[in-house]
mmCIF file of N, CA and C in Angstrom:
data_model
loop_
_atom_site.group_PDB
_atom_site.id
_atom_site.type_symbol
_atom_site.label_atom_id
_atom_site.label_comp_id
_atom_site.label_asym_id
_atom_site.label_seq_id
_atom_site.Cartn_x
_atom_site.Cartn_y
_atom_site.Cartn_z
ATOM 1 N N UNK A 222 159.411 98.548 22.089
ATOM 2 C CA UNK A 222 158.647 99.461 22.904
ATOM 3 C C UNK A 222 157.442 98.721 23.462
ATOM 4 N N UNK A 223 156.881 99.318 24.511
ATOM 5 C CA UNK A 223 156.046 98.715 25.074
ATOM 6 C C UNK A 223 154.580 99.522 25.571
ATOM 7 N N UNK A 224 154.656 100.389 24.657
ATOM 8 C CA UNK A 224 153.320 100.710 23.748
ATOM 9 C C UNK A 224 152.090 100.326 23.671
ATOM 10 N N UNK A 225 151.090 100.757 24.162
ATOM 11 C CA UNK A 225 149.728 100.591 24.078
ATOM 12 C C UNK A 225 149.170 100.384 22.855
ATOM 13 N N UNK A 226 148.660 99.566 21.696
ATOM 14 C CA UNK A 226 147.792 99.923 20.829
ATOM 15 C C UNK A 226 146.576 100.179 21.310
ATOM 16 N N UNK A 227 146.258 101.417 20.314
ATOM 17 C CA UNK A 227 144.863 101.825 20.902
ATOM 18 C C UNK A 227 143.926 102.091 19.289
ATOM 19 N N UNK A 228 142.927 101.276 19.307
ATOM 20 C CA UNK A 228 142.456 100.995 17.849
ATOM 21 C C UNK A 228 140.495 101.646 18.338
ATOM 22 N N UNK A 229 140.463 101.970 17.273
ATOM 23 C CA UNK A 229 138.908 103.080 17.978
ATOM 24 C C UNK A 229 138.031 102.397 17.324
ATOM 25 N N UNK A 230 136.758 101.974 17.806
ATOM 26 C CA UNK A 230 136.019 101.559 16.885
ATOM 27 C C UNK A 230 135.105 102.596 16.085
ATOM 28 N N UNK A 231 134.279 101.814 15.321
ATOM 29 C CA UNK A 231 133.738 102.627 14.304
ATOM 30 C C UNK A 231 132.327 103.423 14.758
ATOM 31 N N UNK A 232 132.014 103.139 15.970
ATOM 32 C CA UNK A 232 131.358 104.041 16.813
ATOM 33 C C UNK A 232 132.229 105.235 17.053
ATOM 34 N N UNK A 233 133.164 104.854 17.325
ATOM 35 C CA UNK A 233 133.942 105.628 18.365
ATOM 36 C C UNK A 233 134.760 107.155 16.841
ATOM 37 N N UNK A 234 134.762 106.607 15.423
ATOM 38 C CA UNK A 234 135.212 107.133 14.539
ATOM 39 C C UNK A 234 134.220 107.987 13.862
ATOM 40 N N UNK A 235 132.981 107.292 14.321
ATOM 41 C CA UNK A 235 131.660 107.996 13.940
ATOM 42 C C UNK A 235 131.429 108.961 15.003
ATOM 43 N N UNK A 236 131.589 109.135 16.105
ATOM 44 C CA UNK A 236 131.386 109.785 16.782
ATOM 45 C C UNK A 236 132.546 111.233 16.650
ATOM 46 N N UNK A 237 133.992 111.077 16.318
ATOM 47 C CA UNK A 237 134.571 111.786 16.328
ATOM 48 C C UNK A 237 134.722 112.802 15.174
ATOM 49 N N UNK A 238 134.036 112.059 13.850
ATOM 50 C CA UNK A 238 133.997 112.886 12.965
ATOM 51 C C UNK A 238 132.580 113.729 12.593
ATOM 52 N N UNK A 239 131.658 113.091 13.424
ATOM 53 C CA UNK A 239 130.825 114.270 13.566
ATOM 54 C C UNK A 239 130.886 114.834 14.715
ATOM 55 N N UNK A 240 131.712 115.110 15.595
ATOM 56 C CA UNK A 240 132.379 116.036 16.283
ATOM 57 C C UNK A 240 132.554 117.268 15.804
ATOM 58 N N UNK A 241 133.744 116.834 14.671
ATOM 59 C CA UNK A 241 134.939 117.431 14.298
ATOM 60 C C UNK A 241 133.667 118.416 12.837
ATOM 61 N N UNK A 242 132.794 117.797 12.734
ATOM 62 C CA UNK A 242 131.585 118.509 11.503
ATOM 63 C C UNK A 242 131.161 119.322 12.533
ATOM 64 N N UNK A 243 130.457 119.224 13.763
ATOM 65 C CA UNK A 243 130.074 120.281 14.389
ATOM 66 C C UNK A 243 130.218 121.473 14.864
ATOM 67 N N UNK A 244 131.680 121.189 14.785
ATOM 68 C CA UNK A 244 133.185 122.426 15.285
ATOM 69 C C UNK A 244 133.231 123.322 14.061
ATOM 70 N N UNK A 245 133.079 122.447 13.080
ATOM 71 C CA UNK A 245 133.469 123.586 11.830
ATOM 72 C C UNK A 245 132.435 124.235 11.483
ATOM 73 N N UNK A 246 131.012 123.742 11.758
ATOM 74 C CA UNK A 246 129.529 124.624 11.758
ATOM 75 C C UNK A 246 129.924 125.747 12.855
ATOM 76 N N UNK A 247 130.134 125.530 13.806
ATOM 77 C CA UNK A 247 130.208 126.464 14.984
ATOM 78 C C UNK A 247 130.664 127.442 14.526
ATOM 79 N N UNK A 248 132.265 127.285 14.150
ATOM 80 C CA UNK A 248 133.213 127.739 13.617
ATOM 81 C C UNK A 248 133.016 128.930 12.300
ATOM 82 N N UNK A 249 132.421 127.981 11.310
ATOM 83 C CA UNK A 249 131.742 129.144 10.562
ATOM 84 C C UNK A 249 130.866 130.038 10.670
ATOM 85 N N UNK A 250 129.675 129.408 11.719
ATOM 86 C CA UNK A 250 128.578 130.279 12.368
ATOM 87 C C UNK A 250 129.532 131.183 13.016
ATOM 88 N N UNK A 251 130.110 131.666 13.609
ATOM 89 C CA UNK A 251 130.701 132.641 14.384
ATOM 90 C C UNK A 251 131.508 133.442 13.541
ATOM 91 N N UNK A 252 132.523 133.063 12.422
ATOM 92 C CA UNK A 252 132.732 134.028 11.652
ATOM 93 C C UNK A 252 131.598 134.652 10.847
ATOM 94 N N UNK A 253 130.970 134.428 10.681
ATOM 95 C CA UNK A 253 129.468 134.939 9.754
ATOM 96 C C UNK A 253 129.010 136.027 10.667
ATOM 97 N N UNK A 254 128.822 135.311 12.085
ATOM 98 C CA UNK A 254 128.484 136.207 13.033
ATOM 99 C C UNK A 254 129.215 137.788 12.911
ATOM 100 N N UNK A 255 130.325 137.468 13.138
ATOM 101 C CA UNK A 255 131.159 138.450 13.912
ATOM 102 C C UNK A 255 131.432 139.205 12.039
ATOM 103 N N UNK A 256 131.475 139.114 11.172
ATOM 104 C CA UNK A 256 131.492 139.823 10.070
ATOM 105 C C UNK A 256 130.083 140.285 9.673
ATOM 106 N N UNK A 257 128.746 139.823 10.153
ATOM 107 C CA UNK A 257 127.864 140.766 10.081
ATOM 108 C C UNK A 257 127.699 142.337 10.853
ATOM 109 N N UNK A 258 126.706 142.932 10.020
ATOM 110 C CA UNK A 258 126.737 144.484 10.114
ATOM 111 C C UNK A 258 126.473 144.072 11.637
ATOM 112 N N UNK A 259 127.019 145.784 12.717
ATOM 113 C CA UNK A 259 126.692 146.088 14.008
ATOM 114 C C UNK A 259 126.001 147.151 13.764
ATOM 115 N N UNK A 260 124.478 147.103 13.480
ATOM 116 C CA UNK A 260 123.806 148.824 13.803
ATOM 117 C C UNK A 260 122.975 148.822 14.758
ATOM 118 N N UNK A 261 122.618 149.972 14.641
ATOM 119 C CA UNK A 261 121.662 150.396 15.366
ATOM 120 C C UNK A 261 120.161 149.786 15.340
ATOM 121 N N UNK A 262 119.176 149.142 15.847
ATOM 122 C CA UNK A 262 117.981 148.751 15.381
ATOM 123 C C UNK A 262 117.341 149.729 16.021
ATOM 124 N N UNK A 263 116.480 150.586 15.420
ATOM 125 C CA UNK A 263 115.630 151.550 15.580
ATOM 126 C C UNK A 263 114.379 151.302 16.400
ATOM 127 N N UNK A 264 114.064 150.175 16.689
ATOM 128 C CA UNK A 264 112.877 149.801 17.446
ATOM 129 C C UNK A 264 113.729 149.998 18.446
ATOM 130 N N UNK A 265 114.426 149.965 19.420
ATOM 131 C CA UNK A 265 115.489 149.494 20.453
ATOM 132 C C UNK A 265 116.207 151.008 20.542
ATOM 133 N N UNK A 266 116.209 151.563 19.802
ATOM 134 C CA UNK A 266 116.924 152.632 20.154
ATOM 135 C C UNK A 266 116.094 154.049 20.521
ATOM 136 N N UNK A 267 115.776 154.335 21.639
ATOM 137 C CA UNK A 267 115.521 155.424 22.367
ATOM 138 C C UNK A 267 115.704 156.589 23.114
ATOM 139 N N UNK A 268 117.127 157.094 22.881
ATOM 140 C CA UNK A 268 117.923 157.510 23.943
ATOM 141 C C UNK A 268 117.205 159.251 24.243
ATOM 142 N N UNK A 269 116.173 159.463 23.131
ATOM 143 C CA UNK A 269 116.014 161.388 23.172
ATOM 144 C C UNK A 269 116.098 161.792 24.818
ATOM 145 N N UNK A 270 115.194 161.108 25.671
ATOM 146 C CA UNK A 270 114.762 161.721 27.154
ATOM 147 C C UNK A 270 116.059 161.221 27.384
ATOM 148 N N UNK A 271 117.336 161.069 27.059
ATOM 149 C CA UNK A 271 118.299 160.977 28.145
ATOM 150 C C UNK A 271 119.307 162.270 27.539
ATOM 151 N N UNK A 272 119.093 162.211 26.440
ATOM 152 C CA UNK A 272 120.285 163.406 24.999
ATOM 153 C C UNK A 272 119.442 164.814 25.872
ATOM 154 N N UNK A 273 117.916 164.979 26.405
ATOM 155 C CA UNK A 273 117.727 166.034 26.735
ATOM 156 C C UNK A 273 118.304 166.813 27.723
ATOM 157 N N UNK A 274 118.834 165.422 28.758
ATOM 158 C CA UNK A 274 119.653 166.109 30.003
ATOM 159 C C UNK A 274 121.574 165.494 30.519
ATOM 160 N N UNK A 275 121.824 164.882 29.092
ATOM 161 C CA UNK A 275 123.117 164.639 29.328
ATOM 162 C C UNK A 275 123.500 163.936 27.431
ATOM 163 N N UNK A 276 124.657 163.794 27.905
ATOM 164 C CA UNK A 276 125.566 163.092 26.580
ATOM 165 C C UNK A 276 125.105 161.739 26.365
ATOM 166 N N UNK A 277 124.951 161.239 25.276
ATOM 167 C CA UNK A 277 124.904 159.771 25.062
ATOM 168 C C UNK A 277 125.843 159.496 23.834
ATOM 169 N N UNK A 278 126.644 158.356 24.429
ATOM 170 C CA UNK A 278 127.631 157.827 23.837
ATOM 171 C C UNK A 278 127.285 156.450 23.299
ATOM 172 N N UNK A 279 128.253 155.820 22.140
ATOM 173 C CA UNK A 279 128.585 154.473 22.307
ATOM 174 C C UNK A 279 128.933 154.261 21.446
ATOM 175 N N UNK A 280 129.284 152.894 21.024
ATOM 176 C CA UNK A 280 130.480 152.475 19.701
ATOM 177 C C UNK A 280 130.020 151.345 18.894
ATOM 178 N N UNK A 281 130.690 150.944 17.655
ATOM 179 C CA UNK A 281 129.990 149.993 17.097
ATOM 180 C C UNK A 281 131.257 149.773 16.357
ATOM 181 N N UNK A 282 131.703 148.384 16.221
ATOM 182 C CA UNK A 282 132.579 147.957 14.857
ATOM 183 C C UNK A 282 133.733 148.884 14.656
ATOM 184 N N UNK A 283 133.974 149.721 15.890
ATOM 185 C CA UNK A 283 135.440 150.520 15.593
ATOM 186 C C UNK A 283 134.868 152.286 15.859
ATOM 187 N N UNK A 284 133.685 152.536 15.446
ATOM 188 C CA UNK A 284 133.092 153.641 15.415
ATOM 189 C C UNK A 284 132.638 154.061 16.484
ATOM 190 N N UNK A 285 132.805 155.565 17.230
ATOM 191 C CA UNK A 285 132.366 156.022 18.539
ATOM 192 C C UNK A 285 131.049 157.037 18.026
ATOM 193 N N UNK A 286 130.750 157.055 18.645
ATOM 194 C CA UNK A 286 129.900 158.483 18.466
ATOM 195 C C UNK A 286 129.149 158.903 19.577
ATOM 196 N N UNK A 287 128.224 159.897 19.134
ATOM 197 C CA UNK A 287 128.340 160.916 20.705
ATOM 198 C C UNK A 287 126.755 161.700 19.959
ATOM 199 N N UNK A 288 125.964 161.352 20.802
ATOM 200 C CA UNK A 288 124.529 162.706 20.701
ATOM 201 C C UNK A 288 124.309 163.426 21.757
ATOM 202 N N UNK A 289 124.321 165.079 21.746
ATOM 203 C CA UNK A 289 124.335 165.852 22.624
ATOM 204 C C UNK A 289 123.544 167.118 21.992
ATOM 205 N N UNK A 290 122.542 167.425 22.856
ATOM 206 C CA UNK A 290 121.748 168.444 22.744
ATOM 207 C C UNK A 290 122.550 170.032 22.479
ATOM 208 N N UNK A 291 122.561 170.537 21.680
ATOM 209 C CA UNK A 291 123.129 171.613 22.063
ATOM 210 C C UNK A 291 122.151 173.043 21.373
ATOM 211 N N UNK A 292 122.212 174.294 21.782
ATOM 212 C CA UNK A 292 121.588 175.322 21.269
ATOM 213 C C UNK A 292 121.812 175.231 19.784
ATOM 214 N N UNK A 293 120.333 175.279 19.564
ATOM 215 C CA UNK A 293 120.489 175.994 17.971
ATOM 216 C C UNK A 293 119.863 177.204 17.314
ATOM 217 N N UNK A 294 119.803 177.922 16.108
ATOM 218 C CA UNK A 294 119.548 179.201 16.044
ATOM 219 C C UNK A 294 118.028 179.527 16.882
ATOM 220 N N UNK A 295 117.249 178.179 16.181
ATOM 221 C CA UNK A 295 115.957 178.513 16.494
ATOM 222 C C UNK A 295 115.105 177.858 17.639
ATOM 223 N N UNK A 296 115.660 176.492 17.887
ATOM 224 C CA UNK A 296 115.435 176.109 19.192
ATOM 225 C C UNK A 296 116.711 174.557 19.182
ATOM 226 N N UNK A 297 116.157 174.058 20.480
ATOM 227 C CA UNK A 297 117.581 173.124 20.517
ATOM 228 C C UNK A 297 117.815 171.834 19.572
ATOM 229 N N UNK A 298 118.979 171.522 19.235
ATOM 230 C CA UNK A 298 119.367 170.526 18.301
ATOM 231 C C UNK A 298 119.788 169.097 18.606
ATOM 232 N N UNK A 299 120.230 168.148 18.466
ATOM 233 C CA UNK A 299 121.244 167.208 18.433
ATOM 234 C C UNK A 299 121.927 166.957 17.762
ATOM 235 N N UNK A 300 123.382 167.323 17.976
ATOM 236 C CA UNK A 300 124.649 167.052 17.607
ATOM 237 C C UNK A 300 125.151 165.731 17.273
ATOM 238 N N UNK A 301 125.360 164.911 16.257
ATOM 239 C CA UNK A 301 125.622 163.476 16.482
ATOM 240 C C UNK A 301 127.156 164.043 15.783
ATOM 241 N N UNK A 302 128.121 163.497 16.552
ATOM 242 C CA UNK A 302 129.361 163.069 16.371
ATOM 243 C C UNK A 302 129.935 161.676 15.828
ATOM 244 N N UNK A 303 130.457 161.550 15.118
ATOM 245 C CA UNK A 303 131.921 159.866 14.820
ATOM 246 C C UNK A 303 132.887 160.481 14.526
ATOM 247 N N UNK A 304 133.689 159.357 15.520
ATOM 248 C CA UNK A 304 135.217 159.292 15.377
ATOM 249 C C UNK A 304 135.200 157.718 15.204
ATOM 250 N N UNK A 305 136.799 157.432 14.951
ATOM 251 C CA UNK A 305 137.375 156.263 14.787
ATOM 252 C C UNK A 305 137.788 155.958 16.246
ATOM 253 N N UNK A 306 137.696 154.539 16.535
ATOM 254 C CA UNK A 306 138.128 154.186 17.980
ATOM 255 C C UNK A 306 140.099 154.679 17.442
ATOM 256 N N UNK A 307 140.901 154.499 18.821
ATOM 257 C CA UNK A 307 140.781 154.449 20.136
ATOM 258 C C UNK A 307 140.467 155.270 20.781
ATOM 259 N N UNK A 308 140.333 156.394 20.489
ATOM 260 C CA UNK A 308 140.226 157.431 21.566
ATOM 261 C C UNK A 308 138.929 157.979 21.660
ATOM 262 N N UNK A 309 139.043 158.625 23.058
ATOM 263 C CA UNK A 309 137.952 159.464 22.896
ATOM 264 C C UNK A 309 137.679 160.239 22.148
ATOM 265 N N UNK A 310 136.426 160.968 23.011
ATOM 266 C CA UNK A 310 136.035 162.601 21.819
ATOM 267 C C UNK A 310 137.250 163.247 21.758
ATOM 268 N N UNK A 311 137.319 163.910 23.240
ATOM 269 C CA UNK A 311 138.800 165.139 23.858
ATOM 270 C C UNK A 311 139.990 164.791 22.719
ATOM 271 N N UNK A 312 140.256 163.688 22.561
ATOM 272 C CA UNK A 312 141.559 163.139 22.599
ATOM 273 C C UNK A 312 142.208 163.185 20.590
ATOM 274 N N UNK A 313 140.762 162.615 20.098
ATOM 275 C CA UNK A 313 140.339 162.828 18.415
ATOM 276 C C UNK A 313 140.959 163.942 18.136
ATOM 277 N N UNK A 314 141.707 164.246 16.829
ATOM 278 C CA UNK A 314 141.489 165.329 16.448
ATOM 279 C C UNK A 314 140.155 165.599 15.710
ATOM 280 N N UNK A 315 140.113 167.154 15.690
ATOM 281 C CA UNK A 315 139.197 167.672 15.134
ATOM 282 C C UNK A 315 138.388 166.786 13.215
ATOM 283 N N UNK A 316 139.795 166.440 12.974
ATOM 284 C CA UNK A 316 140.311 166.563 11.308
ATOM 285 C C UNK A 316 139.422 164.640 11.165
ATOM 286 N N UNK A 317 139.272 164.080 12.044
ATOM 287 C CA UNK A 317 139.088 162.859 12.394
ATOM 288 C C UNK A 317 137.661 162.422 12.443
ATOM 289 N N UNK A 318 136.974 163.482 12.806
ATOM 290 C CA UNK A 318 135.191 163.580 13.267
ATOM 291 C C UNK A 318 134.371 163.886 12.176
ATOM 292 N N UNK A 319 133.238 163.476 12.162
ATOM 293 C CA UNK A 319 132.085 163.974 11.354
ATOM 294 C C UNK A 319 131.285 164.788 12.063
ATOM 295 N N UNK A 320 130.350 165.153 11.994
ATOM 296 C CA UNK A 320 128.825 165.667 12.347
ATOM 297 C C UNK A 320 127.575 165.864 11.951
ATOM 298 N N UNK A 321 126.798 165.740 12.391
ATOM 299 C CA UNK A 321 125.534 165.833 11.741
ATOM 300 C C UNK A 321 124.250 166.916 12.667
ATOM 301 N N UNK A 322 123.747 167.580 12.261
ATOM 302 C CA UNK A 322 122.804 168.285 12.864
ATOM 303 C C UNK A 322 121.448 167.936 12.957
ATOM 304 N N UNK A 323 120.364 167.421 13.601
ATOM 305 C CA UNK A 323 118.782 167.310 13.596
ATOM 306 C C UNK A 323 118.020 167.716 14.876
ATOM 307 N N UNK A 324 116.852 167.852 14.802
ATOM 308 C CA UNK A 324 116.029 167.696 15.356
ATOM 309 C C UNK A 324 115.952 167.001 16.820
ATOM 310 N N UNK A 325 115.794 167.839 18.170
ATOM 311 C CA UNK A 325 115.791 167.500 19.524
ATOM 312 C C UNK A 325 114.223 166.751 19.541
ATOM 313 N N UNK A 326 113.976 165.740 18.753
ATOM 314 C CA UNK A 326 113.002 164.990 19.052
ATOM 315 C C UNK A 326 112.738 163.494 18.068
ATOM 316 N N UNK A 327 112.245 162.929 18.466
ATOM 317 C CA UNK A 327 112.366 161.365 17.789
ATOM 318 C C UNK A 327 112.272 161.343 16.434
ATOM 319 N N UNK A 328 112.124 162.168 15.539
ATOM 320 C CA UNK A 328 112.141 162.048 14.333
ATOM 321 C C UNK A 328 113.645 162.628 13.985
ATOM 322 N N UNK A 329 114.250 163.281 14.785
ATOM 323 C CA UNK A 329 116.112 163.318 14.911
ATOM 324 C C UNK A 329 116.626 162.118 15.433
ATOM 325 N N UNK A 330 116.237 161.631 16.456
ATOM 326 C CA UNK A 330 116.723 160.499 16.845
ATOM 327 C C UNK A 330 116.552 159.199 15.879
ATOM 328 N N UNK A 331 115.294 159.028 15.162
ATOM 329 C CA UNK A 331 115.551 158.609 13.736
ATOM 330 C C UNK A 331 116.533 158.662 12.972
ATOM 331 N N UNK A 332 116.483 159.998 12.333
ATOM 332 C CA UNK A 332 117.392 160.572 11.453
ATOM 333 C C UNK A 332 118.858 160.194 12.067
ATOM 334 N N UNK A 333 119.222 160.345 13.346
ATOM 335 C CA UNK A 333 120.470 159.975 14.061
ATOM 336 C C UNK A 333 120.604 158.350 13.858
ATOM 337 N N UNK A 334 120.302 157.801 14.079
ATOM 338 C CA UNK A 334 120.361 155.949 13.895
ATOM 339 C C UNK A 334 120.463 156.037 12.445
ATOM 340 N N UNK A 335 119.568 156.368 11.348
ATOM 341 C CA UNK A 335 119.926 156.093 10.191
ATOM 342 C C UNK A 335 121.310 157.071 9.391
ATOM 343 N N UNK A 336 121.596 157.646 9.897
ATOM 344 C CA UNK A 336 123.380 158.500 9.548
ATOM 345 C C UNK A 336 124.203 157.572 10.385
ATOM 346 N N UNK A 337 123.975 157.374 11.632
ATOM 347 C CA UNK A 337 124.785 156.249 12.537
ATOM 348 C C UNK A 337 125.041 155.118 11.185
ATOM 349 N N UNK A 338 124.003 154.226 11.200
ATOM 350 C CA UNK A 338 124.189 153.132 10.283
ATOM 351 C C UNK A 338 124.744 153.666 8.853
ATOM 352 N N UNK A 339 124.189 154.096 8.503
ATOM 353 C CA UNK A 339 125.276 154.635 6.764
ATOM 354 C C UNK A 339 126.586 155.011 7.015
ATOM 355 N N UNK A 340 126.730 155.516 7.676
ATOM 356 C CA UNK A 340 128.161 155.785 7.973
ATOM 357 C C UNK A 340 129.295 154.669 8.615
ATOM 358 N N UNK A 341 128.738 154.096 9.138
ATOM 359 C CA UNK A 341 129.443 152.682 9.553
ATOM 360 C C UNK A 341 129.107 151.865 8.434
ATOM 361 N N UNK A 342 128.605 151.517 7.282
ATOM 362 C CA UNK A 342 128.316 150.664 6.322
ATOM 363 C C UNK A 342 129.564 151.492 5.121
ATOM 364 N N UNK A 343 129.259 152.708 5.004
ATOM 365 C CA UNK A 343 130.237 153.528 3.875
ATOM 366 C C UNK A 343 131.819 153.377 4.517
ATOM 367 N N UNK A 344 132.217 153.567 5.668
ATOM 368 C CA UNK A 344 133.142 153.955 6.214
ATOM 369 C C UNK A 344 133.629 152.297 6.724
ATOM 370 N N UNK A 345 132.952 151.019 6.739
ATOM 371 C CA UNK A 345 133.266 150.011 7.449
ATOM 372 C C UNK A 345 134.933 150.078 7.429
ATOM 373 N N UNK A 346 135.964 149.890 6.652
ATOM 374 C CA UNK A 346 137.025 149.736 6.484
ATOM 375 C C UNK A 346 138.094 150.498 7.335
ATOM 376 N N UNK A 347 137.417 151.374 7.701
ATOM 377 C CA UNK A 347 137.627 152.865 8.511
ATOM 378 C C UNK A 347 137.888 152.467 9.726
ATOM 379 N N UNK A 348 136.410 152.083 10.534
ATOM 380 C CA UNK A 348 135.905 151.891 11.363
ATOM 381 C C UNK A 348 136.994 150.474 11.825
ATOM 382 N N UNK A 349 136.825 149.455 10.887
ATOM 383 C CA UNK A 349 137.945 148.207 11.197
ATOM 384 C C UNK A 349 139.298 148.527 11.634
ATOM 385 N N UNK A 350 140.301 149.144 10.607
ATOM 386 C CA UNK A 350 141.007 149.467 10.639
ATOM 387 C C UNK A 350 141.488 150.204 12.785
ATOM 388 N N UNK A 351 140.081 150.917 12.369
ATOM 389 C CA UNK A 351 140.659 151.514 13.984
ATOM 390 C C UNK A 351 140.835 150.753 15.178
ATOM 391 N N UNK A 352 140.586 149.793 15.200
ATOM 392 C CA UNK A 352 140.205 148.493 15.917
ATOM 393 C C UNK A 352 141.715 147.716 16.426
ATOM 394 N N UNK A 353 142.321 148.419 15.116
ATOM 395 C CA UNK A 353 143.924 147.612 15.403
ATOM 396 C C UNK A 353 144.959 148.607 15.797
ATOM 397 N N UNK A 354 144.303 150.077 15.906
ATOM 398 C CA UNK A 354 145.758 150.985 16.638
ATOM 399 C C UNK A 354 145.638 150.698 17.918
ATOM 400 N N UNK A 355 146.841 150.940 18.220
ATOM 401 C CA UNK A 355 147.394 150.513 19.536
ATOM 402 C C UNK A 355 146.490 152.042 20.807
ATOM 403 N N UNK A 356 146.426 151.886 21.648
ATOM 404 C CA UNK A 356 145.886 152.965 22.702
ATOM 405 C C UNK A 356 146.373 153.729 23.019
ATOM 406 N N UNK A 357 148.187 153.847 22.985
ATOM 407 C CA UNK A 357 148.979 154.460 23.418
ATOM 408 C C UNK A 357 150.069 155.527 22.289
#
């Protein structure tokens, strides 16, 4: 055969194996990543002046949920909803959802982020799991 030898020097071996060390830092940094908690950070989370005049949605780690103002006996509430992804609210059964009732003002919206986060920390497996049904 008429074959190239191709012989690397020890620059060239030094260079490739701390390559190949950097890939696997990366590598682990990103699984670490992506298996840490997804919550809510409460400094960052503000949504009351928008829950006063519409729905606020969004999802985390498999988990949907939903805050919506609605009447309550004595004055108005927020409704916080979870379901399991894929589907929507409509689509969920009933048997599938949680709820929680508080306060139409930032000390609910508190209270809402910290049930958000416990419930995705108690339920993580839940929440994963939903991640892998199909949409259809």
């Amino acid at each position: 055969s008429t074959g190239i030898l191709y012989r690397t020097s020890a620059r060239e071996r030094c260079f490739l194996r701390a390559k190949a060390e950097l890939l696997q830092v990366l590598k682990d940094k990103l699984k670490k990543f992506l298996k840490e908690k997804i919550l809510i950070d409460k400094e960052t989370f503000h949504p009351l002046n928008y829950i006063k005049k519409e729905e606020y949605s969004g999802s985390m780690g498999g988990m949907r949920y939903m805050m919506k103002r609605v009447k309550g006996e004595e004055a108005d509430i927020i409704r916080v909803t979870i379901w399991p992804e894929p589907y929507g609210i409509h689509k969920t059964p009933e048997e599938e959802k949680q709820f929680l009732e508080v306060p139409l003002n930032e000390d609910g919206v508190s209270q809402a982020a910290d049930w958000l986060n416990e419930q995705y920390e108690i339920q993580k497996d839940r929440w994963r799991g939903s991640l892998r049904k199909p949409w259809v």
